[in-house]
Structure formats: C-alpha cells, structure tokens
Coordinates of C-alpha atoms in Angstrom, one line a residue:
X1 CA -8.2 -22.1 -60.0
X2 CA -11.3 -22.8 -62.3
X3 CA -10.0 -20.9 -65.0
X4 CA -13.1 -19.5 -66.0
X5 CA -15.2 -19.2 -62.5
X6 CA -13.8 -15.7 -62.3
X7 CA -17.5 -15.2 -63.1
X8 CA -19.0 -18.1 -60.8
X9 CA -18.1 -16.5 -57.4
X10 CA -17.6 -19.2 -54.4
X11 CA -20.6 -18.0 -52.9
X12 CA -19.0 -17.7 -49.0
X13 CA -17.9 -19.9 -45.5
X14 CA -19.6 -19.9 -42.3
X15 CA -18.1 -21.2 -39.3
X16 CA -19.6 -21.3 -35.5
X17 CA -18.8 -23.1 -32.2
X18 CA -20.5 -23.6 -28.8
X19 CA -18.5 -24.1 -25.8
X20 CA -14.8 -23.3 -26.0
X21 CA -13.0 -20.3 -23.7
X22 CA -11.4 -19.5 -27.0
X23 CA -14.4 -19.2 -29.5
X24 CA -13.1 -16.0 -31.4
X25 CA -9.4 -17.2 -32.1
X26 CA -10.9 -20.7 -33.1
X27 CA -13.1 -18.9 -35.2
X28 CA -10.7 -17.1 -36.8
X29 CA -8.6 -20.2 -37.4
X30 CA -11.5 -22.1 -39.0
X31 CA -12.1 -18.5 -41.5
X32 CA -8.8 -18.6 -42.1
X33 CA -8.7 -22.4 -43.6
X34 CA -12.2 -21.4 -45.7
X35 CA -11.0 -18.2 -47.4
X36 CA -10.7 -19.7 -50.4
X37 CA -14.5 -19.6 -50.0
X38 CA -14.8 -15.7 -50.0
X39 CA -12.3 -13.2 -50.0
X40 CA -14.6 -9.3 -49.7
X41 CA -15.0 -9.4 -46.3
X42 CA -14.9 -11.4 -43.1
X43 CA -16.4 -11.2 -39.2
X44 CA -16.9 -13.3 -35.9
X45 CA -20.1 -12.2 -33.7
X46 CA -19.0 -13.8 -30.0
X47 CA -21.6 -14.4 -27.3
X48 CA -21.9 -17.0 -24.3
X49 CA -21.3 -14.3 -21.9
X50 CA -24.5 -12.6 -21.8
X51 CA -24.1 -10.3 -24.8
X52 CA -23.5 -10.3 -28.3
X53 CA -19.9 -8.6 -29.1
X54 CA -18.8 -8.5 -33.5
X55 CA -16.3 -7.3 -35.7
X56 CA -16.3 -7.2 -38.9
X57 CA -14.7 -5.3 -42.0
X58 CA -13.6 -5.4 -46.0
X59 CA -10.7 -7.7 -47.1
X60 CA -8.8 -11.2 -46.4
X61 CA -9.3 -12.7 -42.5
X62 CA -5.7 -12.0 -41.7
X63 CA -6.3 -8.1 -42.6
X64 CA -10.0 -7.6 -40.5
X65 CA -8.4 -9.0 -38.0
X66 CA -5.1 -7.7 -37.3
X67 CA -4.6 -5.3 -34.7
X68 CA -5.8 -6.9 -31.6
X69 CA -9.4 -7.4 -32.1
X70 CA -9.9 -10.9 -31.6
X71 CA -8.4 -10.0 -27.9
X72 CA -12.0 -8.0 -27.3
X73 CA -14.4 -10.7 -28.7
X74 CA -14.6 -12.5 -25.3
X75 CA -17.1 -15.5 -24.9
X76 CA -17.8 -19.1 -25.1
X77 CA -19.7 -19.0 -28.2
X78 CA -19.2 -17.4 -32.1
X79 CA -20.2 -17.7 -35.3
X80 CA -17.8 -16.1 -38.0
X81 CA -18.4 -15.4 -42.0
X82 CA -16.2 -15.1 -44.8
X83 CA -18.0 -13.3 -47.8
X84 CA -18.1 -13.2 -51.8
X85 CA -20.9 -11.1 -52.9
X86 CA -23.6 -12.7 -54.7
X87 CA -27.0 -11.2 -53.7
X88 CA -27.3 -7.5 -52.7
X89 CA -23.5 -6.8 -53.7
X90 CA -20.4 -6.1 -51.6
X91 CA -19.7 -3.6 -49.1
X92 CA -19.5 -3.0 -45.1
X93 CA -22.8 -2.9 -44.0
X94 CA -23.5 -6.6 -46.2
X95 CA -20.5 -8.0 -44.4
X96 CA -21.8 -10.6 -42.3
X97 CA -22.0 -11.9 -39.9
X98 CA -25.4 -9.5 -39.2
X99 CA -26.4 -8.7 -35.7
X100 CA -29.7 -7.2 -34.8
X101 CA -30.4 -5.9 -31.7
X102 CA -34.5 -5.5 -29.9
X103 CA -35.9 -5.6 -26.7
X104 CA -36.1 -9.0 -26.6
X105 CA -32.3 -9.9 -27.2
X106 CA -29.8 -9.7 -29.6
X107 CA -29.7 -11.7 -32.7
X108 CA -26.4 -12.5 -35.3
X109 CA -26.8 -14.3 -38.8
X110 CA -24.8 -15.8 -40.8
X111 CA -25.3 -17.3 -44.3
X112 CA -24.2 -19.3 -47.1
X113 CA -25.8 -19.8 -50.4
X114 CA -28.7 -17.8 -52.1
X115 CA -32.1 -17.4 -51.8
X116 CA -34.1 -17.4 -55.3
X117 CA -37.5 -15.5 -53.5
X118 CA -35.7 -13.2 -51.4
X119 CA -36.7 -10.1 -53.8
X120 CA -40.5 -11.4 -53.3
X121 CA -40.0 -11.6 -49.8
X122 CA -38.5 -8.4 -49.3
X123 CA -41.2 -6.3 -50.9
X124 CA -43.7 -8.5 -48.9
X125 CA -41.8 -7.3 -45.4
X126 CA -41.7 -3.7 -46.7
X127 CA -45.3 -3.2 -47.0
X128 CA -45.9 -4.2 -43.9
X129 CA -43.6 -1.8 -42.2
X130 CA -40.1 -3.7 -42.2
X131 CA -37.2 -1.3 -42.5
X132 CA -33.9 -3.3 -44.2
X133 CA -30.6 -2.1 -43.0
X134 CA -28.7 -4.1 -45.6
X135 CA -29.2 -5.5 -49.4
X136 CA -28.5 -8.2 -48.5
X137 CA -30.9 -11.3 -48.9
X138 CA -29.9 -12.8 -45.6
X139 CA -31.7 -10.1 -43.9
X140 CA -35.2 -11.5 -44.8
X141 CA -34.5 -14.2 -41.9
X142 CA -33.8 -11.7 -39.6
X143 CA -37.1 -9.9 -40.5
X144 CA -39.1 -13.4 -40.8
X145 CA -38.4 -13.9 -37.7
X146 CA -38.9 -10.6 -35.5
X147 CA -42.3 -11.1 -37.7
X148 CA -43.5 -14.7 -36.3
X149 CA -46.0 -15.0 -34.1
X150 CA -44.9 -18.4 -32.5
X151 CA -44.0 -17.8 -28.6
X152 CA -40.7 -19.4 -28.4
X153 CA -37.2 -18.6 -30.7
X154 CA -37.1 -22.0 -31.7
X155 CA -40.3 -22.0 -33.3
X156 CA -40.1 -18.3 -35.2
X157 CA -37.0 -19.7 -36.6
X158 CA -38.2 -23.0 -37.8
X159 CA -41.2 -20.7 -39.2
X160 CA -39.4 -18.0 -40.7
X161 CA -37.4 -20.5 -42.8
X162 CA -40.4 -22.7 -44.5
X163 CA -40.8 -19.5 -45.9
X164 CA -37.6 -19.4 -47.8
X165 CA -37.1 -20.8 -51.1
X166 CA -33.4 -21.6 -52.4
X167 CA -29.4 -22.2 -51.2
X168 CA -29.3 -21.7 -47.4
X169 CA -26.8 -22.5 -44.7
X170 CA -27.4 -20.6 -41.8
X171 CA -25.7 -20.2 -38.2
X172 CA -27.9 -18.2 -36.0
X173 CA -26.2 -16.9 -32.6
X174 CA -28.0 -15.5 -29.6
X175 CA -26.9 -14.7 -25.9
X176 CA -27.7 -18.3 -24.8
X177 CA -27.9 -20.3 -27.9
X178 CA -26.6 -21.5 -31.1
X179 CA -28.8 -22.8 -34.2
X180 CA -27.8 -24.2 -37.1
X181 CA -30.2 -25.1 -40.6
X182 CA -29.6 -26.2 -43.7
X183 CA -32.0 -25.9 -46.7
X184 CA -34.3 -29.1 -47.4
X185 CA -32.3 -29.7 -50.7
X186 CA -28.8 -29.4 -49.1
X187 CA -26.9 -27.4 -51.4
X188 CA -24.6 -26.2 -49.4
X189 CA -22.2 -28.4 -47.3
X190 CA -22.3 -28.0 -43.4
X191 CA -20.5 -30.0 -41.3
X192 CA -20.6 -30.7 -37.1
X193 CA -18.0 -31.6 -35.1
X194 CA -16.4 -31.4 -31.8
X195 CA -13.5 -30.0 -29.9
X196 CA -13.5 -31.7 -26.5
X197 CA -17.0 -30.9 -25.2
X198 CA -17.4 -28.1 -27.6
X199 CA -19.4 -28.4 -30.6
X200 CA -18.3 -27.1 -33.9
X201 CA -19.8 -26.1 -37.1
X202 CA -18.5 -25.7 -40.6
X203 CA -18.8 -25.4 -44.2
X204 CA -16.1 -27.7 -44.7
X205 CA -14.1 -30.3 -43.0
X206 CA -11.2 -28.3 -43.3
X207 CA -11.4 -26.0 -40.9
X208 CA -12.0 -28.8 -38.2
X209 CA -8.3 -30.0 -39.2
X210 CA -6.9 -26.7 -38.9
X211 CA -8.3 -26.5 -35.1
X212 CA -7.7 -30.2 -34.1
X213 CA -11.6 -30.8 -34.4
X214 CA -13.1 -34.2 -34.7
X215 CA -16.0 -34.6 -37.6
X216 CA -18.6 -36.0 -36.4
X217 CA -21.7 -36.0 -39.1
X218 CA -23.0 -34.2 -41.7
X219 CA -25.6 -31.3 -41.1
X220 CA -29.2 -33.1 -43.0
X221 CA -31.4 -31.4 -45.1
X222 CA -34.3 -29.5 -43.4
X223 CA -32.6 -30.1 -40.1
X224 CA -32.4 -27.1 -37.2
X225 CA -29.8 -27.9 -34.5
X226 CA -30.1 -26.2 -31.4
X227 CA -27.1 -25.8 -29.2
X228 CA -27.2 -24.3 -25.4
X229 CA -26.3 -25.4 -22.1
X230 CA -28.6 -28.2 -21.8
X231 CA -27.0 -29.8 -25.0
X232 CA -27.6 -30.7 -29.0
X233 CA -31.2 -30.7 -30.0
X234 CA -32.2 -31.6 -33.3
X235 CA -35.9 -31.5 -35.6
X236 CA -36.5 -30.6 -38.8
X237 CA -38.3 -27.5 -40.3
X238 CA -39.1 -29.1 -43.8
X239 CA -40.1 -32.4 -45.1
X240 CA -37.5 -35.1 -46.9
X241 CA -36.4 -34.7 -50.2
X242 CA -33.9 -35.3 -52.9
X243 CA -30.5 -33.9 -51.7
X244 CA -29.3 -31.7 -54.3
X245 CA -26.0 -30.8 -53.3
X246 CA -24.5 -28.3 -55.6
X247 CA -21.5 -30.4 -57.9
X248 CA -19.6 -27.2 -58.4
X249 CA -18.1 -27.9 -54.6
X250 CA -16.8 -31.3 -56.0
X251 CA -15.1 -29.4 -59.1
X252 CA -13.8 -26.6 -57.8
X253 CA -15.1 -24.7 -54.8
X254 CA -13.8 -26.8 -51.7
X255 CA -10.6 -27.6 -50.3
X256 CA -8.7 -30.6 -51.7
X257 CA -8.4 -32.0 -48.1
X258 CA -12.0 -31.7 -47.3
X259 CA -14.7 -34.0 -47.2
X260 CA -18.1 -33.1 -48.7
X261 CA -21.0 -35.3 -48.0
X262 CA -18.6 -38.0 -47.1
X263 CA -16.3 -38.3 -50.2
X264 CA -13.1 -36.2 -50.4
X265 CA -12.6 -33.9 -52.6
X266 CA -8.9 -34.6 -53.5
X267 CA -10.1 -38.1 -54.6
X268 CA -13.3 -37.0 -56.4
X269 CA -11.0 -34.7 -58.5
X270 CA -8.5 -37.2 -59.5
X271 CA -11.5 -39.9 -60.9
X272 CA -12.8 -36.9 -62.7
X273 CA -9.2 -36.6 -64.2
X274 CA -9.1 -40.4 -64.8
X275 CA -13.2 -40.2 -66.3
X276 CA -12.2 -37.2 -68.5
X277 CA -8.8 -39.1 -70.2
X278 CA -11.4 -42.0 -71.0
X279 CA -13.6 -39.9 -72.3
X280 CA -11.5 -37.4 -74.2
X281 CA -7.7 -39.2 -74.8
X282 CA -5.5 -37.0 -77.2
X283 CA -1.6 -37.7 -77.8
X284 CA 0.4 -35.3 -75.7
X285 CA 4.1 -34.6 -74.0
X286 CA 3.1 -33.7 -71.2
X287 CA -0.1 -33.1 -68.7
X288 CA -1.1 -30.1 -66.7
X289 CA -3.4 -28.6 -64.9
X290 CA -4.6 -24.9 -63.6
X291 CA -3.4 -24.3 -60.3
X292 CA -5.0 -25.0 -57.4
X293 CA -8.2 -27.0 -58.1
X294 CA -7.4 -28.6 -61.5
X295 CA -4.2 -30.2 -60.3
X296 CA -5.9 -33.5 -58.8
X297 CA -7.7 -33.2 -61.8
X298 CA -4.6 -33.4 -64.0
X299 CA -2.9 -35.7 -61.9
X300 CA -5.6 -38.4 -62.6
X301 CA -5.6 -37.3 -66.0
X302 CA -2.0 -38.3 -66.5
X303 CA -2.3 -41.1 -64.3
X304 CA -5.0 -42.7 -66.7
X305 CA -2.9 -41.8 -69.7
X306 CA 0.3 -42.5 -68.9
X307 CA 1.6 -38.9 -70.0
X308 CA 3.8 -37.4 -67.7
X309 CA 2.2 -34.7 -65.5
X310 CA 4.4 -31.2 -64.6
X311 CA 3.8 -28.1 -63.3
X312 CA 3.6 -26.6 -66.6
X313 CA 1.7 -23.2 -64.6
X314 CA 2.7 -21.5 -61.2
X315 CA 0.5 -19.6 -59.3
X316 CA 1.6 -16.5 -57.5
X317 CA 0.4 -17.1 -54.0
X318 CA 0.4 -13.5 -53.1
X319 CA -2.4 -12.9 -55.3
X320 CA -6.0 -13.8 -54.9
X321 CA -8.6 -15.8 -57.2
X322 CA -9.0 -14.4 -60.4
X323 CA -13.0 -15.0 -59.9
X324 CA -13.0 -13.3 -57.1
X325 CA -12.6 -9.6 -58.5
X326 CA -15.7 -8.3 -58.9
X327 CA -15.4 -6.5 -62.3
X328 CA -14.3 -8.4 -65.5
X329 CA -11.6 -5.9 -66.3
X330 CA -9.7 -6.6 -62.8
X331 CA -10.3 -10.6 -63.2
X332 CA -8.6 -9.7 -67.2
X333 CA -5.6 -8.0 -65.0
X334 CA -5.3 -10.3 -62.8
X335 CA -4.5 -13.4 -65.0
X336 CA -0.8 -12.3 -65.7
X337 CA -0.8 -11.4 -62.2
X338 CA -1.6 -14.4 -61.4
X339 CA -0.3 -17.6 -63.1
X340 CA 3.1 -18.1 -64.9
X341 CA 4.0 -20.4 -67.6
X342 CA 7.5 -22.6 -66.7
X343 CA 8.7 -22.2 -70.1
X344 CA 11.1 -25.4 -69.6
X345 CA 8.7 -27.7 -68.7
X346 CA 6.3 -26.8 -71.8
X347 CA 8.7 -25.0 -74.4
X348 CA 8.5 -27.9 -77.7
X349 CA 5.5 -29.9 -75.9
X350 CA 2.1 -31.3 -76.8
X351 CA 0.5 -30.3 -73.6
X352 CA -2.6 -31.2 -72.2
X353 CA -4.2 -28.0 -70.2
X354 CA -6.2 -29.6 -67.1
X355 CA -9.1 -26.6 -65.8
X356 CA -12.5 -27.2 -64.2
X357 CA -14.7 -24.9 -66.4
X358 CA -15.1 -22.2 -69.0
X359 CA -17.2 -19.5 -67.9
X360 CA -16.7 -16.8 -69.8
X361 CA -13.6 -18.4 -71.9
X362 CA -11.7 -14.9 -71.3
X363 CA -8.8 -16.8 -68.9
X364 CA -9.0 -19.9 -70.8
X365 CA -7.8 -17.8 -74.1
X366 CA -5.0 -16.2 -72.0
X367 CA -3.7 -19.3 -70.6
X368 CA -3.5 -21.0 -73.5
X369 CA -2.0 -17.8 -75.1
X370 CA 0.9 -17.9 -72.4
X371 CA 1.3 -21.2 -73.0
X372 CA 2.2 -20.9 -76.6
X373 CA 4.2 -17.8 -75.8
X374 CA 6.3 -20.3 -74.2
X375 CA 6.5 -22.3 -76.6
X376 CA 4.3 -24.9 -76.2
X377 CA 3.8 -26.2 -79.9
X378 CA -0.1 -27.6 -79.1
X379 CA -2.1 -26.7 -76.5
X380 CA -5.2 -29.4 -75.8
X381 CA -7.8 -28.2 -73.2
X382 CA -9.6 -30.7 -71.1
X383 CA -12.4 -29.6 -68.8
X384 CA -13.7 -31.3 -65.6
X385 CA -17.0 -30.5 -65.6
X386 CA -20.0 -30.4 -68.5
X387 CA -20.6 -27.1 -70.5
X388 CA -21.8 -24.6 -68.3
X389 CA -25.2 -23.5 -70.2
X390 CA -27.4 -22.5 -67.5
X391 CA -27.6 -19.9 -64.8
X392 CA -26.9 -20.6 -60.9
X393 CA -29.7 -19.0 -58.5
X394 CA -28.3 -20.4 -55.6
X395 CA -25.4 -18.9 -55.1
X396 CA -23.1 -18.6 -57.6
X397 CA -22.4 -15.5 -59.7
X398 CA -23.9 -16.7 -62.9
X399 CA -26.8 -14.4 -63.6
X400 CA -28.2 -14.7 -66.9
X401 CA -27.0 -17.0 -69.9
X402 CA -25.2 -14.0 -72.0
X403 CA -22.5 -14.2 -70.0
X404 CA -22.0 -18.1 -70.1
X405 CA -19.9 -19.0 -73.3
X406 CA -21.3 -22.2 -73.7
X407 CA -24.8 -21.3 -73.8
X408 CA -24.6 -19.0 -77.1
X409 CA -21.5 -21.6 -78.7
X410 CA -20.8 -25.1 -79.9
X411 CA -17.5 -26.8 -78.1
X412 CA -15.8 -25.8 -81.6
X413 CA -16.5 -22.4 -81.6
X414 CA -15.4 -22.6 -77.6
X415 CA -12.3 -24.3 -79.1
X416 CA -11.8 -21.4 -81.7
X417 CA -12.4 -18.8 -79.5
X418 CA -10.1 -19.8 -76.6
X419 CA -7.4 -20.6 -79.5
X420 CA -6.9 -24.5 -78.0
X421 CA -5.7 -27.3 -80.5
X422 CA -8.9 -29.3 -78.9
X423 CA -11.1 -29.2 -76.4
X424 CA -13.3 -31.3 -74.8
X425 CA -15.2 -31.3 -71.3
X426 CA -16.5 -33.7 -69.0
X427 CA -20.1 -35.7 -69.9
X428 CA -22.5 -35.1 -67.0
X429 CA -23.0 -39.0 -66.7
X430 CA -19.2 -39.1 -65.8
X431 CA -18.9 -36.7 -63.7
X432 CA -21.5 -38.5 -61.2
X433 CA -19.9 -41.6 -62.3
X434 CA -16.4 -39.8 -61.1
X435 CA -17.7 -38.1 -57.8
X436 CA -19.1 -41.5 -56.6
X437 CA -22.6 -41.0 -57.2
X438 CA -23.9 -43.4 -60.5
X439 CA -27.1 -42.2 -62.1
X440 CA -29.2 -44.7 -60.5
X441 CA -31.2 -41.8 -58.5
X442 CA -33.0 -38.9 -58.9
X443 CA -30.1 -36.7 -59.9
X444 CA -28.0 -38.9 -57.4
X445 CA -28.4 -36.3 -54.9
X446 CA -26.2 -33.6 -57.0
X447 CA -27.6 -30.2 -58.4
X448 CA -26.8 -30.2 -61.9
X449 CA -28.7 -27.3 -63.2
X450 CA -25.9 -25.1 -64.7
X451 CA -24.9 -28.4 -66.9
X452 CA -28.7 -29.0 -67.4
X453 CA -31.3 -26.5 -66.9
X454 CA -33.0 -28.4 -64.7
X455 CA -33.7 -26.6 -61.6
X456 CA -34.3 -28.4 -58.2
X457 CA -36.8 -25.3 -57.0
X458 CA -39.3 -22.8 -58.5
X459 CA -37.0 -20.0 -59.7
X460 CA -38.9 -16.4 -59.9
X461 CA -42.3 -18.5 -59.5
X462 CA -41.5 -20.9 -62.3
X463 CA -39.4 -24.2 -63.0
X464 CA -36.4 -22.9 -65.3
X465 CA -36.2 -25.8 -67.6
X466 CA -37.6 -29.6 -66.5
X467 CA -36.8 -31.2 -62.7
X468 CA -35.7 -34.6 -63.3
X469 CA -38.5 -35.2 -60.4
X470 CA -40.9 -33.0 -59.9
X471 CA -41.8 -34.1 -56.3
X472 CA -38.5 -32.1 -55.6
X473 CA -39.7 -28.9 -56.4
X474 CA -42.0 -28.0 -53.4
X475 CA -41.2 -28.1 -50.1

C-alpha cells in the first residue's frame, strides 16, 4: 500500500493499440488492469476510422465507463489514460487523454510522468500567442508541435520533444497513425506487445495479460515508434544515455505480476524483503506486511528470518489507495477506512510491520497504533526502500522537502514519532543489490534522487544536489 506514498501519488497509466476491431473494449481492459496507477479520472480516444471519437470523465474506469460508451468509440486504433494529478491538478478538462482538433487533423495525447520545464515552456508559448485549454503540463507537446516548422508529423513530433526536459511517456494518436516516445532517461516504464497482428502499448506488462497480449520488448530511451498501415517504424529523437528508471516502480508503484525493464516485480520485492532482514534482523513472533505492495516484501522478509509471516492487516478492497486522496485530511480518514488489524494473528506478538516507505509518517503512526490496539506487545517497522529526503520532479507528488519526514528527522526521531519499538529502512546499495542491478554503473540505470538528491536532469535550470555522472544531465 506504501504506507506513507499517500503523499507520493502513482503519477498515471497509458495504454494504446493499433490494429484490433475491438480497440476501445481492449483499451478499457488494459485501464482497468493499471488503475492502481491513477484513480481521478480515466478516457480512451479511438480512431482508425477516419476520425478521432473520446470519452473521458472523473472517477475509477469501471465508473467513466459504464453506461454503454465504449459501444460508441468505434475504430481500429485507441489510446486510453488513467490519471493521478500531479502537474496542473485534477479535474475534467486535465483528464486525458487530450484531443486537439485544426485544419490539418485531429490530434490525442496521452502522458505519463512529469515534465520539470513545462512552466518555462508554457510562458514561452504564451507570448507568442498560444492559448492553453488545460493546466496541464502535457499540453506543451500539443502546442510544440502545432508550433514546428518541419513539413511532416513525424518530424514536429521528434522536434517538439528535444524540447522537453523531464519524466515523459507519451502515446500520440491521429486519424492514420499511432506514435509512441519515451524520454531519453527512461523513467517511466513502456512496454510493446502484440495481439495477433495488432500492436500494443503499455505502461506495464500487466495489462497485456489481462487481454491475452504477447510482450514483445521494452520501449528504449529516446525512441519514437511510429505505427500505421505500412507497419512499425522506429528512430530516436535524442541521443543515448544513462537509463534512469525511476526505483519507486520496483517498491511500490507497479503490479506484482508485472515486469519492469525485464525483472518482475513480485521477485524484486521479495529480495528487497530478504536484503532488508540482512540488513535490519530484530527478534519477532511474527512477520507482516502493508497490504498490497509490502506483502512480497514481507514474505521475503520472513523467508530470510525464519519468523512466521501472517496476514497480521486486511485491506478493505472497496476502498481506494490511501495516497490517492488528494487532501491529507481524506488520506488521515481513510486509513481506518482502509486497513484492519486481525487481532488473533497479532494480539501477544512481537511483530515485524513490513511497508515500502514513510512519507509523511502520518499512516505509519496509525498503523502501528492499531496494531497495539490489538494487542500487539511490540511493534518493529521495517522499510523497503532508503529514507525518502528529497523531492520527486518527475512525477511523483513530492513537492518540496517540508513535507518529507525524513528530510527534517533522524531514523530515531522517525521511530519516536510513528511510536514503532524500532525502525529501520532499506540502504540504497541494497536496494540495487535487491532489484538486480549491483552498483557497478552509473546509478545502474535506476533514478535514485528522492533517496539521494541527485538529480538525473536540470531541475528549474539547475542540478538539485550532485549527478553521479554529469554527462547525464544534457540531452
């Protein structure tokens, strides 16, 4: 559940495919299996039959879509969004996917991740006469590209976006094509596939399961893929670098049955569990973890110990991520609402609480609160990841460093404050070490900034805090 990334939204999922008679209800399938990546707001843009036709709206897939709408969203071709807010803030009109409409055809976006210059870039559009229908920071693409002077789409897109500095994954949908770019970092995951002779796209592997999809590679840094009639064409839009993708998808944010970058995520999580009980061993009754990400975590945990693991916490699956609500007071609600001690597992037990991070450390107090209320006589918190002490600008909801506990507090004051018996969290050598990536590379192709302060890209014109390499931070 990542106890504590109630403030580190799951930035959002973006799904697309080229080819199939049934491109909206696939869509909608592959949404459905990446909710967990956005829960504000979802839509599907569907094309392939000479015009663009969308629908979006506010709220879970299952509820945008439920009175017949998928039914009018005919075509061979769609890209679909699911959405958390992290630049420009919630609401309809930010709901993507976006679709933009000139005399010279019709144009749908969608995006995952953040970029750190969109604010620069938006003023720079403004004053020279660009109107923005949205806050959104996905719109400067749009805008980039109307702007290009290049004669041919593919070229204003591979344009427009060596202008843009940050997290992107973007699916781009017109009446006769599909493209698909990834930043030259690689943040984000993004995943092609195929269904028959129908090419899909993905943030995660999951959602090709869900639809009977085959994977096929991985989507590279700095690459454009271009998808129409004639076929897959691939070239890049930026030079090679360092990969950088972002570790938080490894700890927390992706399916346990997906596979990011080629290793799976279940399996990642269970070495961190097995990495964190050589790390930080403590003499316990019993092991559990925080429902859903942490239980992998826990499981290796206990594995590597030898202490039993239990559901010692059960999620109500009728209500969302905690994270997820946008105010702290409704993430504070929706703790209780959320998770439930079983009182006989832990009632008279040294337990070991399994989570993947403490943001703020306001859910990590509660839990272990409920834990002792049920009578639990020591509560010992182990974390999956490093300290969070840094800011995320690419994508996750993690602003500025007042709102990170473990920038402005030791581990023992953490360890006070949350009320734990001990507490301990992951190093950042053994959580590469865990993942399957050994620091024997230039970050090992993992963005560690919010453990480390050092930043992959410029952020606001300047490196926030020291790049490991600083060939990285151009491109």
């Amino acid at each position: 559940m990542l106890a504590e990334i109630k403030g580190l939204n799951e930035e959002c999922g973006i799904f697309g495919i080229w080819g199939h008679e049934e491109a909206a209800t696939l869509t909608y399938y592959g949404l459905h299996s990446l909710q967990h990546r956005g829960q504000e707001g979802a839509g599907i843009v569907v094309g392939g039959n000479g015009t663009l036709q969308f629908h979006k709206g506010l709220g879970l897939v299952t509820e945008v879509f439920s009175r017949g709408e998928l039914e009018q969203l005919t075509g061979m071709a769609a890209i679909g969004h699911v959405r958390y807010s992290t630049a420009g803030g919630g609401g309809y009109t930010n709901v993507q996917p976006l679709l933009f409409r000139s005399q010279g055809g019709s144009l749908a976006l969608a995006h995952n991740g953040n970029l750190v210059n969109a604010d620069e870039l938006r003023f720079r559009l403004e004053q020279q006469g660009s109107i923005f229908q949205t806050t959104s920071d996905t719109e400067v693409l749009a805008h980039l590209i109307k702007r290009s002077d290049e004669p041919i789409l593919k070229e204003r897109i591979k344009e427009a976006l060596t202008h843009l500095r940050g997290a992107f994954a973007f699916l781009i949908l017109t009446e006769t094509e599909m493209y698909i770019a990834l930043d030259p970092h690689g943040f984000r995951p993004l995943s092609l596939g195929r269904l028959g002779e129908a090419y899909v796209v993905a943030s995660e592997t999951c959602a090709f399961d869900v639809i009977g999809a085959t994977y096929e590679r991985e989507v590279e840094p700095g690459e454009l893929i271009m998808i129409n009639k004639q076929g897959v064409r691939s070239e890049r839009f930026a030079p090679r670098v360092a990969r950088s993708i972002c570790s938080m998808e490894y700890i927390y944010f992706a399916r346990p049955d997906s596979n990011v970058d080629g290793i799976n995520i279940h399996t990642a999580r269970k070495n961190l569990g097995k990495r964190l009980a050589f790390e930080a061993p403590v003499e316990a009754d019993v092991v559990t973890g925080v429902p859903d990400s942490s239980i992998s975590v826990a499981i290796g945990y206990a594995e590597a110990t030898c202490i039993p693991y239990e559901l010692g916490l059960i999620k109500n699956r009728y209500v969302g991520r905690t994270f997820i609500q946008p105010s702290q007071s409704l993430r504070e609600q929706g703790v209780k609402m959320k998770l439930s001690p079983v009182r006989g597992v832990v009632a008279g037990k040294r337990v070991v609480m399994v989570d993947d991070s403490i943001v703020r450390g306001t859910t990590s107090k509660r839990i272990v609160r409920m834990l002792r209320e049920a009578g639990a006589t020591e509560v010992h918190v182990r974390i999956s990841s490093p300290p969070i002490t840094h800011p995320c600008f690419y994508g996750i909801d993690t602003s500025t460093k007042e709102e990170l506990i473990a920038a402005n507090h030791t581990i023992e004051q953490i360890r006070q404050l949350i009320e734990a018996d001990s507490l301990a969290f992951l190093s950042p050598e053994g959580l590469l070490q865990a993942i399957g990536r050994p620091n024997d590379s230039v970050n090992c192709g993992q963005c560690l900034a919010c453990f480390t302060g050092q930043y992959p890209t410029k952020i606001g014109g300047e490196h926030v805090g020291t790049c490991v390499q600083t060939s990285w931070c151009e491109y």
